[in-house]
PDB file of C-alpha atoms and ligand atoms in Angstrom:
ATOM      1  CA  UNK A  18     -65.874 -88.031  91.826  1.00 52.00           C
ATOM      2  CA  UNK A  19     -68.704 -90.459  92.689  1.00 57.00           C
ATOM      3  CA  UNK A  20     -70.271 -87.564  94.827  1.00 56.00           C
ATOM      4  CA  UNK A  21     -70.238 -85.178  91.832  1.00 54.00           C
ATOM      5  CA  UNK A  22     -71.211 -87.859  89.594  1.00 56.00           C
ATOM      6  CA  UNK A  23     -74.185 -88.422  92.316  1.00 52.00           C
ATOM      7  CA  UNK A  24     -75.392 -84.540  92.364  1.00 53.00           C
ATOM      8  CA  UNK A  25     -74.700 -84.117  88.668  1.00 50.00           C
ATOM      9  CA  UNK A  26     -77.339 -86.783  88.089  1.00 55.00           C
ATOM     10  CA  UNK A  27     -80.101 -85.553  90.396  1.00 49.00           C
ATOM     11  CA  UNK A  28     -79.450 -82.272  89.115  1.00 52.00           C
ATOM     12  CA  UNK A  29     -80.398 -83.741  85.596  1.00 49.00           C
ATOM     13  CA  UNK A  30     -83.095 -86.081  86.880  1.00 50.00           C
ATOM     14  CA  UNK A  31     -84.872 -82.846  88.259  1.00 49.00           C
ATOM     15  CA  UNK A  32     -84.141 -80.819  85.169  1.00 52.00           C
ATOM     16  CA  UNK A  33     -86.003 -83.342  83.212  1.00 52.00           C
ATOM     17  CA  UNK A  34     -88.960 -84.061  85.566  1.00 62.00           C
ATOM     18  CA  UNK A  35     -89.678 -79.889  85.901  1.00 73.00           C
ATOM     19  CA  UNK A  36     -92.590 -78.859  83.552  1.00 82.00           C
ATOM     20  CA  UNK A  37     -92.167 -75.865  81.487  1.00 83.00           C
ATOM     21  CA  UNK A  38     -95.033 -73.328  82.537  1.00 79.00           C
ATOM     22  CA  UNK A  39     -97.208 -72.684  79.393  1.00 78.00           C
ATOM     23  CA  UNK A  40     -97.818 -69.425  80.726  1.00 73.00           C
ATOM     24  CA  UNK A  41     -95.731 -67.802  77.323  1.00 76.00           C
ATOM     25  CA  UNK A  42     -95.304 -70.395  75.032  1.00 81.00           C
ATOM     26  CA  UNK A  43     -98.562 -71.238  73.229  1.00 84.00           C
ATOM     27  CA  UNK A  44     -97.566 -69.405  70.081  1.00 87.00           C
ATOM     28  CA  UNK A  45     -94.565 -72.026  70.517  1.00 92.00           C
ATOM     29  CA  UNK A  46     -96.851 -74.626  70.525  1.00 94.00           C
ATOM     30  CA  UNK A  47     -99.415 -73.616  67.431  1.00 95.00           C
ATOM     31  CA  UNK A  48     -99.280 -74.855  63.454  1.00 97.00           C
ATOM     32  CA  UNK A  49     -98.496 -78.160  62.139  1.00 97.00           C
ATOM     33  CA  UNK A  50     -96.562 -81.398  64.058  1.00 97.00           C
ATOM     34  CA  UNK A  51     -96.187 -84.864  62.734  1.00 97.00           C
ATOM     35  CA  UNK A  52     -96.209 -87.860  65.857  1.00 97.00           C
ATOM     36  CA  UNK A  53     -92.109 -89.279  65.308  1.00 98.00           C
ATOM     37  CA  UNK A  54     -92.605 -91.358  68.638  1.00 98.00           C
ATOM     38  CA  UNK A  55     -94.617 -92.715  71.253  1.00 98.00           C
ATOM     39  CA  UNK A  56     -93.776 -93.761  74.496  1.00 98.00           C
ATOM     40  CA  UNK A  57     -95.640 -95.977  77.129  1.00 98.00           C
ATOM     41  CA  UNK A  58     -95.534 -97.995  80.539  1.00 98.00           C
ATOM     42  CA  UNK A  59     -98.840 -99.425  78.883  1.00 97.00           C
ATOM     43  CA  UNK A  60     -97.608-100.409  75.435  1.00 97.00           C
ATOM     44  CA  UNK A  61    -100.935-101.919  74.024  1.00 96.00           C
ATOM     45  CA  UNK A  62    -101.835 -97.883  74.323  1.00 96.00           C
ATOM     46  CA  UNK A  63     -99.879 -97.005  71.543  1.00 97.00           C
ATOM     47  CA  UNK A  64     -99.804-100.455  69.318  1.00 96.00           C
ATOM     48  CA  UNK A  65    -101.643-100.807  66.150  1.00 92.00           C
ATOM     49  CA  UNK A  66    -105.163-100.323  67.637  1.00 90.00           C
ATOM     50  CA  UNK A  67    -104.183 -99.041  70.736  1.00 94.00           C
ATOM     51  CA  UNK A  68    -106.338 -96.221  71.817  1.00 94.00           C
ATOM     52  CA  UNK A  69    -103.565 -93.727  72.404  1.00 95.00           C
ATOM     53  CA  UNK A  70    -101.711 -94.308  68.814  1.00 96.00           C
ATOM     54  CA  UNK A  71    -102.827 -90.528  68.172  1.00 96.00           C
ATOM     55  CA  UNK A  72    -100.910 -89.038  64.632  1.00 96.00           C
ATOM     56  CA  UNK A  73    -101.021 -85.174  65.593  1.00 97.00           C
ATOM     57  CA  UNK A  74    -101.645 -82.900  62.823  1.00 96.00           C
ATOM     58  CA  UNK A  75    -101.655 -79.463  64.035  1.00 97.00           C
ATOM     59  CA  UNK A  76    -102.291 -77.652  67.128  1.00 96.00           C
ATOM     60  CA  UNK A  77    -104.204 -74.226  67.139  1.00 96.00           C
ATOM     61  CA  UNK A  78    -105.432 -71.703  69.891  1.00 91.00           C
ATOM     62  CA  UNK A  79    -108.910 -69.452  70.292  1.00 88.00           C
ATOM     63  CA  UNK A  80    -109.724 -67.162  73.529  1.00 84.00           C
ATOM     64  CA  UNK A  81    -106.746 -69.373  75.182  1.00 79.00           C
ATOM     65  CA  UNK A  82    -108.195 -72.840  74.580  1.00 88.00           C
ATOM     66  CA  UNK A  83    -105.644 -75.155  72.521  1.00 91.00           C
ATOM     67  CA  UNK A  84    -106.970 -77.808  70.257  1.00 95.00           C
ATOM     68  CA  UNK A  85    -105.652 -80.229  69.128  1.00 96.00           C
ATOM     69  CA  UNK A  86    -106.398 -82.242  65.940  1.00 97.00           C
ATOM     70  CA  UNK A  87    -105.577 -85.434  65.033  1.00 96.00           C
ATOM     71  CA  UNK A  88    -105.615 -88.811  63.089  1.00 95.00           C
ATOM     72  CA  UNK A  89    -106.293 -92.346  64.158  1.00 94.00           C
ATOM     73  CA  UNK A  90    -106.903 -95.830  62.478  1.00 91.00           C
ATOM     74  CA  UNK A  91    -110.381 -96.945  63.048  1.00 88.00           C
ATOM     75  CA  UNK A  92    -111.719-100.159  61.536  1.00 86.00           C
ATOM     76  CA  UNK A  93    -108.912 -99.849  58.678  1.00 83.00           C
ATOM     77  CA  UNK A  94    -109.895 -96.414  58.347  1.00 89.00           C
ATOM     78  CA  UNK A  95    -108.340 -92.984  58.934  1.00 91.00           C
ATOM     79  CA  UNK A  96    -110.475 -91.259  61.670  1.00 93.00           C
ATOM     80  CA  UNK A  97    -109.896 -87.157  61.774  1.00 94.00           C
ATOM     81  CA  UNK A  98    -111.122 -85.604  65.578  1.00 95.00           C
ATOM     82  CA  UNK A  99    -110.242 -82.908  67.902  1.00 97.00           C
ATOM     83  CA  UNK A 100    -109.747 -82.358  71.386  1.00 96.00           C
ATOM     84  CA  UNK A 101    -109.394 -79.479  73.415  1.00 95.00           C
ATOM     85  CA  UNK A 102    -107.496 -78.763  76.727  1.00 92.00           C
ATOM     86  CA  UNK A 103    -108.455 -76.823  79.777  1.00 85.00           C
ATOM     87  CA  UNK A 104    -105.443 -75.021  81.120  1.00 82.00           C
ATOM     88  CA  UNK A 105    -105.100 -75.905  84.673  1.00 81.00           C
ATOM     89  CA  UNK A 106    -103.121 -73.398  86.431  1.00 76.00           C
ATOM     90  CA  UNK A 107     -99.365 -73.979  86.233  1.00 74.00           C
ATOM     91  CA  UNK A 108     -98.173 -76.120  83.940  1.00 79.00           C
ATOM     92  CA  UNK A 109    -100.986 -78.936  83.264  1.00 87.00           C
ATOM     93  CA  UNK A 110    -103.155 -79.567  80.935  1.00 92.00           C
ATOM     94  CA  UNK A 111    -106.580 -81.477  81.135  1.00 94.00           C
ATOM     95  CA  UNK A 112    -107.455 -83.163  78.108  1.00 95.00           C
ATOM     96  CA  UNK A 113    -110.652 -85.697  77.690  1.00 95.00           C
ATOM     97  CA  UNK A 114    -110.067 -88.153  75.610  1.00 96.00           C
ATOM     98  CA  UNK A 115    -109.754 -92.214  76.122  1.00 95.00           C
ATOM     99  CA  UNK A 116    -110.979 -91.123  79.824  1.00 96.00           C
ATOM    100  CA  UNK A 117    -108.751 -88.339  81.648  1.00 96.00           C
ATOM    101  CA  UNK A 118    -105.137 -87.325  80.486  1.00 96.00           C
ATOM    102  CA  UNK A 119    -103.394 -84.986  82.508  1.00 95.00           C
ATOM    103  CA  UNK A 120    -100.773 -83.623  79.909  1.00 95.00           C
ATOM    104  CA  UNK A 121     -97.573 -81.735  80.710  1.00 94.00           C
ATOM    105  CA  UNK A 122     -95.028 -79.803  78.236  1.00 94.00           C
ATOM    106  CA  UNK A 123     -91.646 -81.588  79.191  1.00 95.00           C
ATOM    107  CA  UNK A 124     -89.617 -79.965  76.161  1.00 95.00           C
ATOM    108  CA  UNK A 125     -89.998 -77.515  73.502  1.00 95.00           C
ATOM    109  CA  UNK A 126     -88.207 -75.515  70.696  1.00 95.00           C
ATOM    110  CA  UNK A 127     -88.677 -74.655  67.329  1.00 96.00           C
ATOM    111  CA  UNK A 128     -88.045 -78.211  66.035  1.00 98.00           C
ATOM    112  CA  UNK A 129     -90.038 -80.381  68.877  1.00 98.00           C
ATOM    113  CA  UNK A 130     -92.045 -80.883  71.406  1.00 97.00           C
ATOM    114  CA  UNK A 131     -92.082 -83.736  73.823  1.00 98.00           C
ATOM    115  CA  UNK A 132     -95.567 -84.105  76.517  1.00 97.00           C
ATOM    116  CA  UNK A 133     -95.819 -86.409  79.114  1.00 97.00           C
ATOM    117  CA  UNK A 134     -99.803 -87.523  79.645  1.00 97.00           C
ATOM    118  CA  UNK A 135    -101.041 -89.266  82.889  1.00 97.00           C
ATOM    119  CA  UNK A 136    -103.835 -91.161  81.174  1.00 97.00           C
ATOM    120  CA  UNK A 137    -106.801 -92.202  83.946  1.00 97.00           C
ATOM    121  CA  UNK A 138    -109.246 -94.825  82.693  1.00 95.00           C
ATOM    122  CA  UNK A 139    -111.575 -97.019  84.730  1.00 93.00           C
ATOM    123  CA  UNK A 140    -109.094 -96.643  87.791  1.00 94.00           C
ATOM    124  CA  UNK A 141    -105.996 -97.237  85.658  1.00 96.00           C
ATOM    125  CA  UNK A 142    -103.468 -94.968  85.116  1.00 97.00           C
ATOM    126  CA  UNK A 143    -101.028 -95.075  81.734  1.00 97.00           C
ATOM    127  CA  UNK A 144     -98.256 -92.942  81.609  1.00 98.00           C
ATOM    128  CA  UNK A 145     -97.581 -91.760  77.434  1.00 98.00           C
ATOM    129  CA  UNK A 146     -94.629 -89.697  76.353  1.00 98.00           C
ATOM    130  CA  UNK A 147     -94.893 -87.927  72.725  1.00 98.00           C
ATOM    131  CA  UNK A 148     -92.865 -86.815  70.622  1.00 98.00           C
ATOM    132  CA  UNK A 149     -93.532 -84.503  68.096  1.00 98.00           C
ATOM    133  CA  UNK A 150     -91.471 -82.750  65.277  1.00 98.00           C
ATOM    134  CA  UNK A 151     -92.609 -79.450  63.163  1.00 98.00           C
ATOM    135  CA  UNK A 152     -90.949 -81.990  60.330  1.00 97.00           C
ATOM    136  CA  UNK A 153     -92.006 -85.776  59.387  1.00 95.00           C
ATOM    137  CA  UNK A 154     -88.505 -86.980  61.260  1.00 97.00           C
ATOM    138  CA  UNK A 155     -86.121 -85.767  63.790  1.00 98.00           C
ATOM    139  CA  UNK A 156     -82.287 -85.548  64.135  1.00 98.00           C
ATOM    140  CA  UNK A 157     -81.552 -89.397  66.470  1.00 97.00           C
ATOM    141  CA  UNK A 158     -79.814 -87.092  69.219  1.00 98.00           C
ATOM    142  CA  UNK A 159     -83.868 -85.673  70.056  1.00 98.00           C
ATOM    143  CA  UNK A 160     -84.916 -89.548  70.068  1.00 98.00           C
ATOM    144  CA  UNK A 161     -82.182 -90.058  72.489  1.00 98.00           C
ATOM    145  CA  UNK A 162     -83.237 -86.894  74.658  1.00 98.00           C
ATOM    146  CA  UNK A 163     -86.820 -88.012  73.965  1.00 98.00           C
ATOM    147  CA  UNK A 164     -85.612 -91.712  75.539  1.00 98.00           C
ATOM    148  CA  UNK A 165     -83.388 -90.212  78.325  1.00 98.00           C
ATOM    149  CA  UNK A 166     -86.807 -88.736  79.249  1.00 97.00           C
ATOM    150  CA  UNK A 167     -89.470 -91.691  79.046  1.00 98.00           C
ATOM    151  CA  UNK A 168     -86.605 -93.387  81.355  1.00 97.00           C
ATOM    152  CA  UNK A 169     -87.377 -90.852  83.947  1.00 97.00           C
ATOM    153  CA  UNK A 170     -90.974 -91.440  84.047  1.00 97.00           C
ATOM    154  CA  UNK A 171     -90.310 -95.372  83.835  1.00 97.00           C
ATOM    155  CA  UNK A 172     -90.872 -96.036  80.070  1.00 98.00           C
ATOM    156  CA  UNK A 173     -88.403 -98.282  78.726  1.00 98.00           C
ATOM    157  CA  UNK A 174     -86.650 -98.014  75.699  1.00 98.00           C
ATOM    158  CA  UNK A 175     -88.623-101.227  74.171  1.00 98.00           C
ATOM    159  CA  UNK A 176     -92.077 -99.446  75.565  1.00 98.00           C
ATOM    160  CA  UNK A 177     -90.907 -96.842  72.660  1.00 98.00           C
ATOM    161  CA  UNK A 178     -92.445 -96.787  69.027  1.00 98.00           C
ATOM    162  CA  UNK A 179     -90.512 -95.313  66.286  1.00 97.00           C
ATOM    163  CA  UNK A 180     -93.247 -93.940  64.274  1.00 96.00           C
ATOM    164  CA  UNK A 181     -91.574 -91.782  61.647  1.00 94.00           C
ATOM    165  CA  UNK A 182     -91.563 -94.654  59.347  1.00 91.00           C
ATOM    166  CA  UNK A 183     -95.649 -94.847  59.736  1.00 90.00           C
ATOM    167  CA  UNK A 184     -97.508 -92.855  56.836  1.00 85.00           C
ATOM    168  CA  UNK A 185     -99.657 -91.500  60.351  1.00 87.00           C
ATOM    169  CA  UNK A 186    -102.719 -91.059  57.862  1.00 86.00           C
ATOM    170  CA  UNK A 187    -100.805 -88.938  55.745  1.00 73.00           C
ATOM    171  CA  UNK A 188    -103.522 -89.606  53.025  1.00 68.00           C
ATOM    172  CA  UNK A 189    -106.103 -87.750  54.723  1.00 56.00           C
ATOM    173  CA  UNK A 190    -104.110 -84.541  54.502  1.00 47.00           C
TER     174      UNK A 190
HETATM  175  C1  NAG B 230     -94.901 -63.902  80.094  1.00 52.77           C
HETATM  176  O1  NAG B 230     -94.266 -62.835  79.421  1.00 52.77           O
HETATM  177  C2  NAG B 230     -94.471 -61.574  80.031  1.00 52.77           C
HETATM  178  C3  NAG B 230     -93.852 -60.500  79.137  1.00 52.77           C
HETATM  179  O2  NAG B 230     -92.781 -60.976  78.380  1.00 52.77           O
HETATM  180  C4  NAG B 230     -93.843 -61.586  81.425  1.00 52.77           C
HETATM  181  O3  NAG B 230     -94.055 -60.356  82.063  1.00 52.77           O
HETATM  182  C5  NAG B 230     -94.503 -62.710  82.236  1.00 52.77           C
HETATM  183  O4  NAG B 230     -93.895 -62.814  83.506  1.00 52.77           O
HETATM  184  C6  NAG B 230     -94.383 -64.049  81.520  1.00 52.77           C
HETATM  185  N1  NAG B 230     -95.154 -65.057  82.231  1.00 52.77           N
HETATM  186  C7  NAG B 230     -94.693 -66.274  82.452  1.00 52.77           C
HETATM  187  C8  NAG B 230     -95.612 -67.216  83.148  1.00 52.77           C
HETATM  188  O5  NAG B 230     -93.570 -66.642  82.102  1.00 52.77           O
HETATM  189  C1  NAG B 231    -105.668 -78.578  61.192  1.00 52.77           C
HETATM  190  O1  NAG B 231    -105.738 -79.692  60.319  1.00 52.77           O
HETATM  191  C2  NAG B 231    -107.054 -79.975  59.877  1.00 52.77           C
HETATM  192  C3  NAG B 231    -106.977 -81.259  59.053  1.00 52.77           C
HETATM  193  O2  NAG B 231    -106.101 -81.151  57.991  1.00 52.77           O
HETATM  194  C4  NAG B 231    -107.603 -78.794  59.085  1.00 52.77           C
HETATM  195  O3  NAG B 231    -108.940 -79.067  58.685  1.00 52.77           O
HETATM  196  C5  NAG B 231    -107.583 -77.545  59.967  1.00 52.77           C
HETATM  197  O4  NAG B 231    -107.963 -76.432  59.218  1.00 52.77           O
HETATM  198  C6  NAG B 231    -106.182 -77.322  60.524  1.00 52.77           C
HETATM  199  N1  NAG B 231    -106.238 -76.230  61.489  1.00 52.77           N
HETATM  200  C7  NAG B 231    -105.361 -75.249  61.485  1.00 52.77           C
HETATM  201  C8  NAG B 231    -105.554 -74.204  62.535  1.00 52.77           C
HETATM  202  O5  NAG B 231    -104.425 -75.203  60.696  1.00 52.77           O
HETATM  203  C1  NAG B 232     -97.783 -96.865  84.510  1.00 52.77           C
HETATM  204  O1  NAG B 232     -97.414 -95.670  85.175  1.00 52.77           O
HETATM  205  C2  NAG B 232     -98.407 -95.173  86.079  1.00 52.77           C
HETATM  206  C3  NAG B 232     -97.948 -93.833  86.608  1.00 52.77           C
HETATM  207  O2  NAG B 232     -96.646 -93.890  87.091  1.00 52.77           O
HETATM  208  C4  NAG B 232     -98.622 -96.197  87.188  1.00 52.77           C
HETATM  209  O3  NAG B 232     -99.613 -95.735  88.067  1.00 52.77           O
HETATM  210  C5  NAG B 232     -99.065 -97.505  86.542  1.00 52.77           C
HETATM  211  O4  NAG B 232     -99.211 -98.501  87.552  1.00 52.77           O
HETATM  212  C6  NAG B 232     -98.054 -97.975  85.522  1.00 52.77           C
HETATM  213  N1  NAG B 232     -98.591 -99.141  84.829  1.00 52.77           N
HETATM  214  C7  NAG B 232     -97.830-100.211  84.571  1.00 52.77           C
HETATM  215  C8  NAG B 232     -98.525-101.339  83.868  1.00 52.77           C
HETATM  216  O5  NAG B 232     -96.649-100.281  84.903  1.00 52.77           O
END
C-alpha cells in the first residue's frame, strides 16, 4: 500500500509539474479573465504595492503574438498597460515586464486558467502562480487544485492571496 501510495504520488507530482504545449490552445486562452488568486515564494510581489499584483482583464492574439492587458494600483490610482509574449518553442512563454518572466500554462479549461511565471530581476528569481477565472470567482475545489499546485512549485498556502474579494480596478472597466 505504501508503495502504491508512493508511485500514485509521483505520478501526480509529475502530472502537475508537465506544461501544457500552447501549440492548440490560444483560442482557449483569448477574451476576458478576472485575477481570483495569486501565488508567491516572494509574497511582497503580490501585496498591496507589490509589483506583480497584476488584475488581468483580457487576453487577445494578432499574427500569433498574445497580449495581455491588465490593471494595477499605482500611486492610489488604477494603471491600464499591456504586455506581450514571445512564444518560445514548446511550452514557454517570455514576457517583459518587472524584468524577465518566463511564464508557463499549468492548467486550462473553459472556466480557468492557472500560469506559473519564473520572474528574473536584478539576479533574483520569484516564482508567481495565477489564477484566473472567465468569471469574477471560482468554485473552492479550483482554489484547492490551484493550492495543490503552488505546493508543487514551493508556494505555501499562506504565500496565497485570495483576491476575488478585491474590486481588481473594476472601475476602470
Ligand atoms: C494542433 O492541431 C492540429 C490539428 O488538430 C494537429 O495536427 C497538431 O498536431 C496539433 N499540434 C499540437 C502541438 O498539439
Ligand atoms: C481588453 O480590455 C481593454 C480595457 O478594457 C480594452 O480597451 C480592449 O479593447 C480589450 N481587448 C479586447 C481584445 O477585448
Ligand atoms: C523562489 O523560487 C525561486 C525558484 O524556485 C528560487 O530561485 C528563489 O530562491 C525562491 N525565493 C525565495 C525567497 O524562497
Amino acid at each position: 500500500m505504501k508503495i502504491l501510495g508512493l508511485i500514485l504520488e509521483l505520478a501526480l507530482v509529475c502530472s502537475l509539474q508537465a506544461y501544457i504545449d500552447l501549440g492548440n490552445i490560444t483560442s482557449q486562452l483569448t477574451g476576458e479573465w478576472f485575477t481570483i488568486a495569486l501565488g508567491s515564494n516572494v509574497t511582497q510581489k503580490i501585496e498591496e504595492g507589490g509589483s506583480l499584483r497584476l488584475f488581468i482583464k483580457n487576453i487577445s492574439e494578432q499574427n500569433g503574438i498574445l497580449k495581455g492587458t491588465f490593471f494595477k494600483r499605482q500611486n492610489g490610482k488604477c494603471v491600464q498597460f499591456s504586455v506581450s509574449a514571445k512564444r518560445e518553442p514548446g511550452s514557454q512563454m517570455q514576457v517583459e515586464y518587472d524584468g524577465l518572466n518566463k511564464v508557463f500554462l499549468q492548467s486550462i479549461d473553459s472556466t480557468h486558467a492557472i500560469f506559473i511565471l519564473h520572474n528574473s530581476n536584478d539576479g533574483k528569481v520569484t516564482t508567481l502562480a495565477e489564477l484566473y477565472g472567465r468569471t469574477p470567482d471560482l468554485p473552492s475545489e479550483m482554489k484547492r487544485k490551484f493550492e495543490e499546485i503552488c505546493e508543487t512549485f514551493g508556494i505555501r498556502r499562506d504565500q496565497i492571496i485570495d483576491m476575488s474579494n478585491d474590486d481588481r480596478c473594476s472601475n476602470l472597466s
